[in-house]
Amino acid sequence: MTLAASSPLQPGTSHRARDFVFTFSYESYADAHKRGMMRPPDRLVSTLIDSPEVRRVLVADPFRSWITSWVRALVDIRHRARETDKFRHVSPMRIARADPVHVDDVAAVYRDYERIVRRAAEAAQLEQPAFVTASPLVGGFTDLDWTGGALYYARDDWLSSPARRRYWPAYREAYRRIAASGRAVAAVSQEIIDRIEPTGPHRVVPNGIEPREWLGAQPTAPDWL
């Protein structure tokens, strides 16, 4: 299914508030809350929660291991998500502490991840939610035919990360699938757009997405400038 025609990048034809799903890449909602919701993916979540144009939003953490979950629960207790009628949260769990390396195994893992997120979206009564992910693996290895359109928010070019070199084949295949699917891509640089070569809607966006910071009057330049 090509999702370009129903991309979250495109303005809706109705003033009715939409439902959204957002998934982090490698960090959790608790991680974002601990640092004060300061990074771009964190602020995107805050914007979705606060926006009157959003009816309900489900925020999904990346996979976490059952083995270490009790430790995280203790460390994150003050920062865990406080759900409301509008804001729901899911933290998918598995035994493994890290993703596999082989592309076919990665694809299987993220099919499982999608099933968990979809069940959470159904439990939250989301209707044709727009799906936004900061994870290239979620963006590339999921079907998402149950959503109202998908967008990959690319803050980093994962193929340029030496620390994740063993996952480069999976990232490369994820980029290829994102491009082939026609899914929308919003990236913080043209270099990332060029790397992915999306065939659907795409745009370079500022590495910061708090609208109130950009809509006010321009501040007076300091004397030294």
CSV table of C-alpha atoms in Angstrom, one decimal:
chain,number,residue,atom,x,y,z
A,1,MET,CA,0.0,0.0,0.0
A,2,THR,CA,1.3,3.4,-1.0
A,3,LEU,CA,0.7,5.9,1.8
A,4,ALA,CA,1.8,9.1,0.0
A,5,ALA,CA,-1.8,10.2,-0.8
A,6,SER,CA,-2.8,10.1,2.9
A,7,SER,CA,0.4,11.4,4.4
A,8,PRO,CA,0.3,13.2,7.7
A,9,LEU,CA,2.4,15.9,5.9
A,10,GLN,CA,-0.7,16.9,4.0
A,11,PRO,CA,-3.3,19.2,5.5
A,12,GLY,CA,-6.6,17.5,6.3
A,13,THR,CA,-9.7,18.2,4.4
A,14,SER,CA,-11.7,18.4,7.7
A,15,HIS,CA,-11.5,20.5,10.8
A,16,ARG,CA,-12.2,17.4,12.9
A,17,ALA,CA,-9.4,16.6,15.3
A,18,ARG,CA,-7.2,13.6,14.3
A,19,ASP,CA,-5.8,10.7,16.2
A,20,PHE,CA,-2.0,10.1,16.2
A,21,VAL,CA,0.4,7.4,17.0
A,22,PHE,CA,4.0,8.4,17.7
A,23,THR,CA,6.9,6.0,18.3
A,24,PHE,CA,10.3,6.9,19.7
A,25,SER,CA,13.5,5.5,18.1
A,26,TYR,CA,15.7,4.1,20.9
A,27,GLU,CA,14.6,6.2,23.9
A,28,SER,CA,11.4,6.0,26.0
A,29,TYR,CA,8.8,8.5,27.1
A,30,ALA,CA,10.4,8.3,30.6
A,31,ASP,CA,13.8,9.1,29.1
A,32,ALA,CA,12.3,12.2,27.4
A,33,HIS,CA,10.5,13.3,30.6
A,34,LYS,CA,13.7,13.0,32.6
A,35,ARG,CA,15.5,15.4,30.3
A,36,GLY,CA,12.6,17.9,30.4
A,37,MET,CA,11.1,17.1,27.0
A,38,MET,CA,13.9,19.1,25.4
A,39,ARG,CA,14.9,17.1,22.3
A,40,PRO,CA,13.0,17.4,19.0
A,41,PRO,CA,11.2,14.0,19.2
A,42,ASP,CA,10.2,14.9,22.8
A,43,ARG,CA,8.9,18.3,21.8
A,44,LEU,CA,6.9,16.7,19.0
A,45,VAL,CA,5.2,14.5,21.5
A,46,SER,CA,4.5,17.6,23.7
A,47,THR,CA,3.0,19.4,20.7
A,48,LEU,CA,0.8,16.4,19.8
A,49,ILE,CA,-0.5,16.2,23.4
A,50,ASP,CA,-1.2,20.0,23.7
A,51,SER,CA,-2.6,20.6,20.2
A,52,PRO,CA,-6.4,21.1,19.9
A,53,GLU,CA,-6.1,19.6,16.4
A,54,VAL,CA,-5.3,16.2,18.0
A,55,ARG,CA,-8.1,14.2,19.5
A,56,ARG,CA,-6.1,11.4,21.0
A,57,VAL,CA,-2.4,10.4,20.8
A,58,LEU,CA,-0.7,7.1,21.6
A,59,VAL,CA,3.0,7.3,22.4
A,60,ALA,CA,5.0,4.0,22.0
A,61,ASP,CA,8.4,3.3,23.5
A,62,PRO,CA,10.8,1.1,21.6
A,63,PHE,CA,11.0,-2.6,22.6
A,64,ARG,CA,12.4,-3.1,26.2
A,65,SER,CA,13.5,-6.4,27.7
A,66,TRP,CA,11.5,-8.2,30.4
A,67,ILE,CA,14.9,-9.0,32.0
A,68,THR,CA,15.7,-5.4,32.9
A,69,SER,CA,12.2,-4.0,33.1
A,70,TRP,CA,12.0,-4.1,36.9
A,71,VAL,CA,15.1,-2.0,37.2
A,72,ARG,CA,13.8,0.6,34.7
A,73,ALA,CA,10.5,0.7,36.5
A,74,LEU,CA,12.2,1.7,39.7
A,75,VAL,CA,14.5,4.2,38.1
A,76,ASP,CA,11.7,5.8,36.0
A,77,ILE,CA,8.9,5.8,38.6
A,78,ARG,CA,8.8,9.6,38.8
A,79,HIS,CA,8.9,9.9,35.0
A,80,ARG,CA,6.4,7.3,33.9
A,81,ALA,CA,3.6,8.4,31.6
A,82,ARG,CA,0.4,9.7,33.3
A,83,GLU,CA,-2.3,8.7,31.0
A,84,THR,CA,-5.4,10.8,30.3
A,85,ASP,CA,-8.4,10.4,28.0
A,86,LYS,CA,-6.3,12.1,25.3
A,87,PHE,CA,-2.8,10.7,26.0
A,88,ARG,CA,-2.1,7.0,26.1
A,89,HIS,CA,1.2,5.2,26.4
A,90,VAL,CA,2.5,1.7,25.5
A,91,SER,CA,5.9,0.1,26.3
A,92,PRO,CA,6.3,-3.1,24.2
A,93,MET,CA,8.2,-5.8,25.9
A,94,ARG,CA,10.3,-8.8,24.8
A,95,ILE,CA,13.0,-11.1,26.2
A,96,ALA,CA,15.9,-9.9,24.0
A,97,ARG,CA,17.8,-6.8,25.1
A,98,ALA,CA,18.8,-5.7,21.6
A,99,ASP,CA,17.6,-6.0,18.0
A,100,PRO,CA,18.9,-8.8,15.9
A,101,VAL,CA,21.3,-7.9,13.1
A,102,HIS,CA,20.1,-10.0,10.2
A,103,VAL,CA,17.6,-8.1,8.0
A,104,ASP,CA,15.0,-10.9,7.9
A,105,ASP,CA,15.1,-11.2,11.7
A,106,VAL,CA,14.7,-7.4,12.1
A,107,ALA,CA,11.7,-7.5,9.8
A,108,ALA,CA,10.1,-10.2,12.0
A,109,VAL,CA,10.8,-8.2,15.2
A,110,TYR,CA,9.1,-5.1,13.9
A,111,ARG,CA,6.1,-7.1,12.6
A,112,ASP,CA,5.7,-8.1,16.3
A,113,TYR,CA,6.2,-4.5,17.4
A,114,GLU,CA,3.5,-3.3,15.0
A,115,ARG,CA,1.0,-5.8,16.3
A,116,ILE,CA,1.6,-4.6,19.9
A,117,VAL,CA,1.2,-1.0,18.9
A,118,ARG,CA,-1.9,-1.7,16.8
A,119,ARG,CA,-3.6,-3.5,19.7
A,120,ALA,CA,-2.8,-0.5,22.0
A,121,ALA,CA,-4.2,1.9,19.4
A,122,GLU,CA,-7.4,-0.2,19.2
A,123,ALA,CA,-7.7,-0.3,23.0
A,124,ALA,CA,-7.3,3.5,23.0
A,125,GLN,CA,-10.1,3.7,20.4
A,126,LEU,CA,-8.0,5.6,17.9
A,127,GLU,CA,-9.7,6.0,14.5
A,128,GLN,CA,-7.5,5.9,11.4
A,129,PRO,CA,-4.6,7.4,13.3
A,130,ALA,CA,-1.8,9.3,11.6
A,131,PHE,CA,1.4,7.4,12.3
A,132,VAL,CA,4.6,9.3,13.0
A,133,THR,CA,7.8,7.4,13.9
A,134,ALA,CA,11.3,8.5,14.8
A,135,SER,CA,12.6,5.0,14.2
A,136,PRO,CA,13.9,4.0,10.8
A,137,LEU,CA,13.2,0.4,11.5
A,138,VAL,CA,9.6,1.0,12.4
A,139,GLY,CA,9.3,3.3,9.4
A,140,GLY,CA,10.7,0.6,7.1
A,141,PHE,CA,9.7,-2.7,8.5
A,142,THR,CA,6.0,-2.2,9.3
A,143,ASP,CA,2.9,-2.4,7.1
A,144,LEU,CA,0.7,0.2,8.8
A,145,ASP,CA,-2.3,-0.5,6.5
A,146,TRP,CA,-4.5,0.1,9.6
A,147,THR,CA,-3.4,3.8,9.9
A,148,GLY,CA,-4.5,6.9,8.1
A,149,GLY,CA,-1.0,7.6,6.7
A,150,ALA,CA,2.6,7.3,7.9
A,151,LEU,CA,5.5,9.7,8.3
A,152,TYR,CA,9.1,9.0,9.2
A,153,TYR,CA,10.7,11.8,11.2
A,154,ALA,CA,14.4,11.5,10.5
A,155,ARG,CA,16.5,13.4,13.1
A,156,ASP,CA,19.6,11.4,12.4
A,157,ASP,CA,21.2,9.6,9.5
A,158,TRP,CA,21.7,6.2,11.1
A,159,LEU,CA,23.9,5.0,8.3
A,160,SER,CA,26.5,7.5,9.4
A,161,SER,CA,26.6,6.3,13.0
A,162,PRO,CA,29.8,4.2,13.7
A,163,ALA,CA,28.4,3.0,17.0
A,164,ARG,CA,25.6,1.3,15.1
A,165,ARG,CA,27.6,-0.1,12.2
A,166,ARG,CA,26.4,-3.6,12.7
A,167,TYR,CA,22.8,-2.4,12.0
A,168,TRP,CA,23.8,-0.5,8.8
A,169,PRO,CA,22.4,-3.3,6.5
A,170,ALA,CA,19.1,-3.1,8.4
A,171,TYR,CA,19.0,0.7,8.2
A,172,ARG,CA,19.9,0.6,4.5
A,173,GLU,CA,17.0,-1.8,3.8
A,174,ALA,CA,14.7,0.3,6.0
A,175,TYR,CA,15.5,3.4,3.9
A,176,ARG,CA,14.9,1.4,0.7
A,177,ARG,CA,11.5,0.3,2.0
A,178,ILE,CA,10.5,3.7,3.2
A,179,ALA,CA,11.3,5.1,-0.3
A,180,ALA,CA,9.5,2.3,-2.1
A,181,SER,CA,6.4,2.6,0.0
A,182,GLY,CA,5.8,6.2,-0.8
A,183,ARG,CA,5.7,7.1,2.9
A,184,ALA,CA,6.3,10.7,3.9
A,185,VAL,CA,9.6,11.7,5.3
A,186,ALA,CA,10.4,14.8,7.3
A,187,ALA,CA,14.2,15.2,8.0
A,188,VAL,CA,16.3,17.8,9.7
A,189,SER,CA,18.7,18.0,6.8
A,190,GLN,CA,18.7,17.7,3.0
A,191,GLU,CA,21.5,15.1,3.3
A,192,ILE,CA,19.2,12.7,5.1
A,193,ILE,CA,16.5,13.3,2.4
A,194,ASP,CA,19.1,12.5,-0.3
A,195,ARG,CA,20.2,9.4,1.6
A,196,ILE,CA,16.6,8.0,1.8
A,197,GLU,CA,15.5,9.2,-1.7
A,198,PRO,CA,11.8,9.2,-0.8
A,199,THR,CA,9.3,8.8,-3.5
A,200,GLY,CA,6.5,10.2,-1.4
A,201,PRO,CA,6.0,13.6,0.2
A,202,HIS,CA,9.2,14.9,1.9
A,203,ARG,CA,10.4,18.0,3.5
A,204,VAL,CA,13.4,19.4,5.4
A,205,VAL,CA,12.2,20.8,8.8
A,206,PRO,CA,14.0,22.8,11.4
A,207,ASN,CA,15.7,20.8,14.2
A,208,GLY,CA,13.2,22.1,16.7
A,209,ILE,CA,9.4,22.1,16.4
A,210,GLU,CA,7.9,24.3,19.1
A,211,PRO,CA,5.6,26.6,17.1
A,212,ARG,CA,5.4,29.2,19.8
A,213,GLU,CA,9.2,29.8,19.4
A,214,TRP,CA,8.8,30.8,15.8
A,215,LEU,CA,5.5,32.6,15.6
A,216,GLY,CA,6.2,35.6,17.9
A,217,ALA,CA,7.8,38.9,17.2
A,218,GLN,CA,11.5,38.8,16.1
A,219,PRO,CA,13.7,39.7,19.1
A,220,THR,CA,15.9,42.8,19.0
A,221,ALA,CA,19.4,42.0,17.9
A,222,PRO,CA,22.0,42.5,20.7
A,223,ASP,CA,24.5,45.3,20.5
A,224,TRP,CA,27.4,43.0,19.8
A,225,LEU,CA,25.8,41.5,16.7
